[in-house]
CSV table of C-alpha atoms in Angstrom, one decimal:
chain,number,residue,atom,x,y,z
A,15,UNK,CA,-15.4,12.5,-37.5
A,16,UNK,CA,-16.9,10.3,-34.8
A,17,UNK,CA,-20.6,10.8,-33.9
A,18,UNK,CA,-21.0,13.2,-30.9
A,19,UNK,CA,-23.3,10.7,-29.2
A,20,UNK,CA,-20.4,8.2,-28.9
A,21,UNK,CA,-18.5,10.8,-26.8
A,22,UNK,CA,-21.7,11.2,-24.7
A,23,UNK,CA,-21.8,7.5,-24.1
A,24,UNK,CA,-18.1,7.5,-23.2
A,25,UNK,CA,-19.0,10.2,-20.6
A,26,UNK,CA,-21.7,7.9,-19.2
A,27,UNK,CA,-19.2,5.1,-18.7
A,28,UNK,CA,-16.7,7.4,-17.2
A,29,UNK,CA,-19.3,9.0,-14.8
A,30,UNK,CA,-20.5,5.6,-13.7
A,31,UNK,CA,-16.9,4.6,-13.0
A,32,UNK,CA,-16.3,7.8,-11.0
A,33,UNK,CA,-19.3,7.1,-8.8
A,34,UNK,CA,-18.4,3.4,-8.3
A,35,UNK,CA,-14.7,4.3,-7.5
A,36,UNK,CA,-15.9,6.9,-5.0
A,37,UNK,CA,-18.2,4.3,-3.4
A,38,UNK,CA,-15.3,2.0,-3.0
A,39,UNK,CA,-13.5,4.7,-1.0
A,40,UNK,CA,-16.4,5.2,1.5
A,41,UNK,CA,-17.3,2.8,4.4
A,42,UNK,CA,-18.5,-0.5,2.8
A,43,UNK,CA,-21.9,-0.4,4.6
A,44,UNK,CA,-23.0,2.8,2.8
A,45,UNK,CA,-23.5,0.9,-0.5
A,46,UNK,CA,-26.4,-1.2,0.8
A,47,UNK,CA,-27.5,1.1,3.7
A,48,UNK,CA,-31.1,2.0,3.8
A,49,UNK,CA,-31.9,5.7,3.0
A,50,UNK,CA,-35.0,7.8,2.9
A,51,UNK,CA,-34.9,8.7,-0.7
A,52,UNK,CA,-36.5,7.8,-4.0
A,53,UNK,CA,-34.5,4.5,-3.9
A,54,UNK,CA,-33.8,2.8,-0.6
A,55,UNK,CA,-30.0,2.3,-1.2
A,56,UNK,CA,-27.2,3.4,-3.5
A,57,UNK,CA,-26.9,-0.2,-4.6
A,58,UNK,CA,-30.5,-0.1,-5.8
A,59,UNK,CA,-29.9,3.0,-7.8
A,60,UNK,CA,-26.8,1.6,-9.5
A,61,UNK,CA,-28.7,-1.7,-10.1
A,62,UNK,CA,-31.5,0.4,-11.8
A,63,UNK,CA,-29.0,2.2,-14.0
A,64,UNK,CA,-27.3,-1.0,-14.9
A,65,UNK,CA,-30.6,-2.9,-15.6
A,66,UNK,CA,-32.0,0.0,-17.7
A,67,UNK,CA,-28.8,0.2,-19.7
A,68,UNK,CA,-29.0,-3.6,-20.4
A,69,UNK,CA,-32.6,-3.3,-21.4
A,70,UNK,CA,-31.8,-0.5,-23.9
A,71,UNK,CA,-29.0,-2.5,-25.4
A,72,UNK,CA,-31.3,-5.5,-25.8
A,73,UNK,CA,-33.8,-3.2,-27.6
A,74,UNK,CA,-31.1,-1.7,-29.8
A,75,UNK,CA,-30.0,-5.2,-30.6
A,76,UNK,CA,-33.4,-6.2,-31.9
A,77,UNK,CA,-35.4,-7.5,-28.9
A,78,UNK,CA,-38.9,-6.1,-28.5
A,79,UNK,CA,-39.3,-3.8,-25.5
A,80,UNK,CA,-41.8,-6.3,-24.0
A,81,UNK,CA,-39.2,-9.0,-24.2
A,82,UNK,CA,-36.4,-6.8,-22.9
A,83,UNK,CA,-38.5,-5.6,-20.0
A,84,UNK,CA,-39.4,-9.1,-19.0
A,85,UNK,CA,-35.9,-9.9,-17.8
A,86,UNK,CA,-35.1,-6.4,-16.5
A,87,UNK,CA,-36.9,-6.8,-13.1
A,88,UNK,CA,-35.1,-10.0,-12.3
A,89,UNK,CA,-31.7,-8.6,-13.5
A,90,UNK,CA,-32.2,-5.5,-11.3
A,91,UNK,CA,-33.0,-7.6,-8.2
A,92,UNK,CA,-30.0,-9.8,-8.8
A,93,UNK,CA,-27.7,-6.8,-9.3
A,94,UNK,CA,-28.9,-5.1,-6.1
A,95,UNK,CA,-27.2,-7.7,-4.0
A,96,UNK,CA,-23.8,-7.5,-5.7
A,97,UNK,CA,-20.8,-5.8,-4.1
A,98,UNK,CA,-19.5,-2.5,-5.4
A,99,UNK,CA,-16.5,-4.4,-6.9
A,100,UNK,CA,-18.8,-6.8,-8.7
A,101,UNK,CA,-20.8,-3.8,-9.9
A,102,UNK,CA,-17.7,-2.2,-11.4
A,103,UNK,CA,-16.9,-5.4,-13.3
A,104,UNK,CA,-20.5,-5.7,-14.6
A,105,UNK,CA,-20.5,-2.1,-15.8
A,106,UNK,CA,-17.2,-2.5,-17.5
A,107,UNK,CA,-18.4,-5.7,-19.3
A,108,UNK,CA,-21.6,-3.9,-20.3
A,109,UNK,CA,-19.7,-0.9,-21.7
A,110,UNK,CA,-17.7,-3.3,-23.8
A,111,UNK,CA,-20.9,-4.9,-25.1
A,112,UNK,CA,-22.2,-1.4,-26.0
A,113,UNK,CA,-19.0,-0.5,-27.7
A,114,UNK,CA,-19.0,-3.7,-29.8
A,115,UNK,CA,-22.7,-3.1,-30.8
A,116,UNK,CA,-22.0,0.6,-31.7
A,117,UNK,CA,-18.9,-0.2,-33.7
A,118,UNK,CA,-21.1,-2.5,-35.8
A,119,UNK,CA,-23.6,0.3,-36.6
A,120,UNK,CA,-23.1,2.1,-39.9
A,121,UNK,CA,-25.5,4.9,-39.1
A,122,UNK,CA,-26.3,6.0,-35.6
A,123,UNK,CA,-29.1,8.2,-36.9
A,124,UNK,CA,-30.9,5.1,-38.3
A,125,UNK,CA,-34.5,5.2,-37.3
A,126,UNK,CA,-35.9,2.2,-35.4
A,127,UNK,CA,-39.3,1.5,-34.0
A,128,UNK,CA,-39.7,0.9,-30.3
A,129,UNK,CA,-43.0,-0.5,-29.2
A,130,UNK,CA,-43.4,0.4,-25.6
A,131,UNK,CA,-46.2,-1.6,-23.9
A,132,UNK,CA,-47.1,1.4,-21.7
A,133,UNK,CA,-46.7,4.3,-24.1
A,134,UNK,CA,-47.1,2.9,-27.6
A,135,UNK,CA,-45.0,2.9,-30.7
A,136,UNK,CA,-42.1,5.4,-31.2
A,137,UNK,CA,-40.0,6.0,-34.2
A,138,UNK,CA,-36.5,7.1,-32.9
A,139,UNK,CA,-32.9,6.7,-33.7
A,140,UNK,CA,-30.0,4.8,-32.1
A,141,UNK,CA,-28.4,8.1,-31.2
A,142,UNK,CA,-31.6,9.3,-29.5
A,143,UNK,CA,-31.8,6.2,-27.4
A,144,UNK,CA,-28.1,6.6,-26.5
A,145,UNK,CA,-28.9,10.2,-25.4
A,146,UNK,CA,-31.7,8.7,-23.2
A,147,UNK,CA,-29.3,6.2,-21.7
A,148,UNK,CA,-26.8,9.0,-20.8
A,149,UNK,CA,-29.4,11.4,-19.4
A,150,UNK,CA,-31.1,8.6,-17.5
A,151,UNK,CA,-27.8,7.7,-15.8
A,152,UNK,CA,-27.0,11.3,-15.1
A,153,UNK,CA,-30.4,11.8,-13.4
A,154,UNK,CA,-29.9,8.8,-11.2
A,155,UNK,CA,-26.2,9.6,-10.4
A,156,UNK,CA,-27.7,12.8,-9.0
A,157,UNK,CA,-30.0,10.7,-6.8
A,158,UNK,CA,-26.8,9.0,-5.4
A,159,UNK,CA,-25.2,12.4,-4.7
A,160,UNK,CA,-28.3,13.3,-2.7
A,161,UNK,CA,-28.4,10.0,-0.8
A,162,UNK,CA,-24.7,10.3,0.1
A,163,UNK,CA,-25.3,13.8,1.5
A,164,UNK,CA,-28.2,12.5,3.5
A,165,UNK,CA,-25.8,9.9,5.0
A,166,UNK,CA,-23.2,12.5,5.8
A,167,UNK,CA,-20.8,12.1,2.9
A,168,UNK,CA,-20.0,14.0,-0.3
A,169,UNK,CA,-20.4,12.6,-3.7
A,170,UNK,CA,-17.8,12.6,-6.4
A,171,UNK,CA,-17.9,15.3,-9.1
A,172,UNK,CA,-18.8,13.6,-12.4
A,173,UNK,CA,-20.3,16.3,-14.6
A,174,UNK,CA,-19.6,16.4,-18.4
A,175,UNK,CA,-17.3,19.4,-18.1
A,176,UNK,CA,-15.0,17.5,-15.7
A,177,UNK,CA,-15.1,14.6,-18.1
A,178,UNK,CA,-13.8,16.9,-20.9
A,179,UNK,CA,-11.0,18.0,-18.6
A,180,UNK,CA,-10.2,14.4,-17.8
A,181,UNK,CA,-9.6,13.8,-21.5
A,182,UNK,CA,-7.3,16.8,-21.9
A,183,UNK,CA,-3.7,17.1,-21.0
A,184,UNK,CA,-4.6,19.9,-18.6
A,185,UNK,CA,-6.5,17.7,-16.1
A,186,UNK,CA,-5.3,18.3,-12.5
A,187,UNK,CA,-7.8,16.1,-10.7
A,188,UNK,CA,-10.2,19.1,-10.3
């Protein structure tokens, strides 16, 4: 049986895709439009999710957190200026990189050490880091939903239950 965290990661990829596809259907200017929220634009939120996901994959792949964080800020700034179409491609490529990495892991419960320069050392597992990646993305997709409402638009439903329905034969575009 596949590890349940792999399905959670697939959900994360699916939910990011739902938000990105929804943004492509809205007026183009909304993606970079300034808002009064925790982030100043939807583009900046998606760039943050993407850069954090890249950082965690670097850490899982053996980079120190200090080394991974060193490139995160620049990556986020570069990503913020991309179009929604470019973001979709970048997220797709990143999910393939994650899947390649995860397929090469024999034990997703393997304990690794993460030395956070701000919080100290932590013994955790690959699966726990993946849970963090998924919940972090979910939190920030919620930010996007709020931002879209503030701009007079609705967000796309992308909760885990809907993901489960999307995988079943009974999915009717709920």
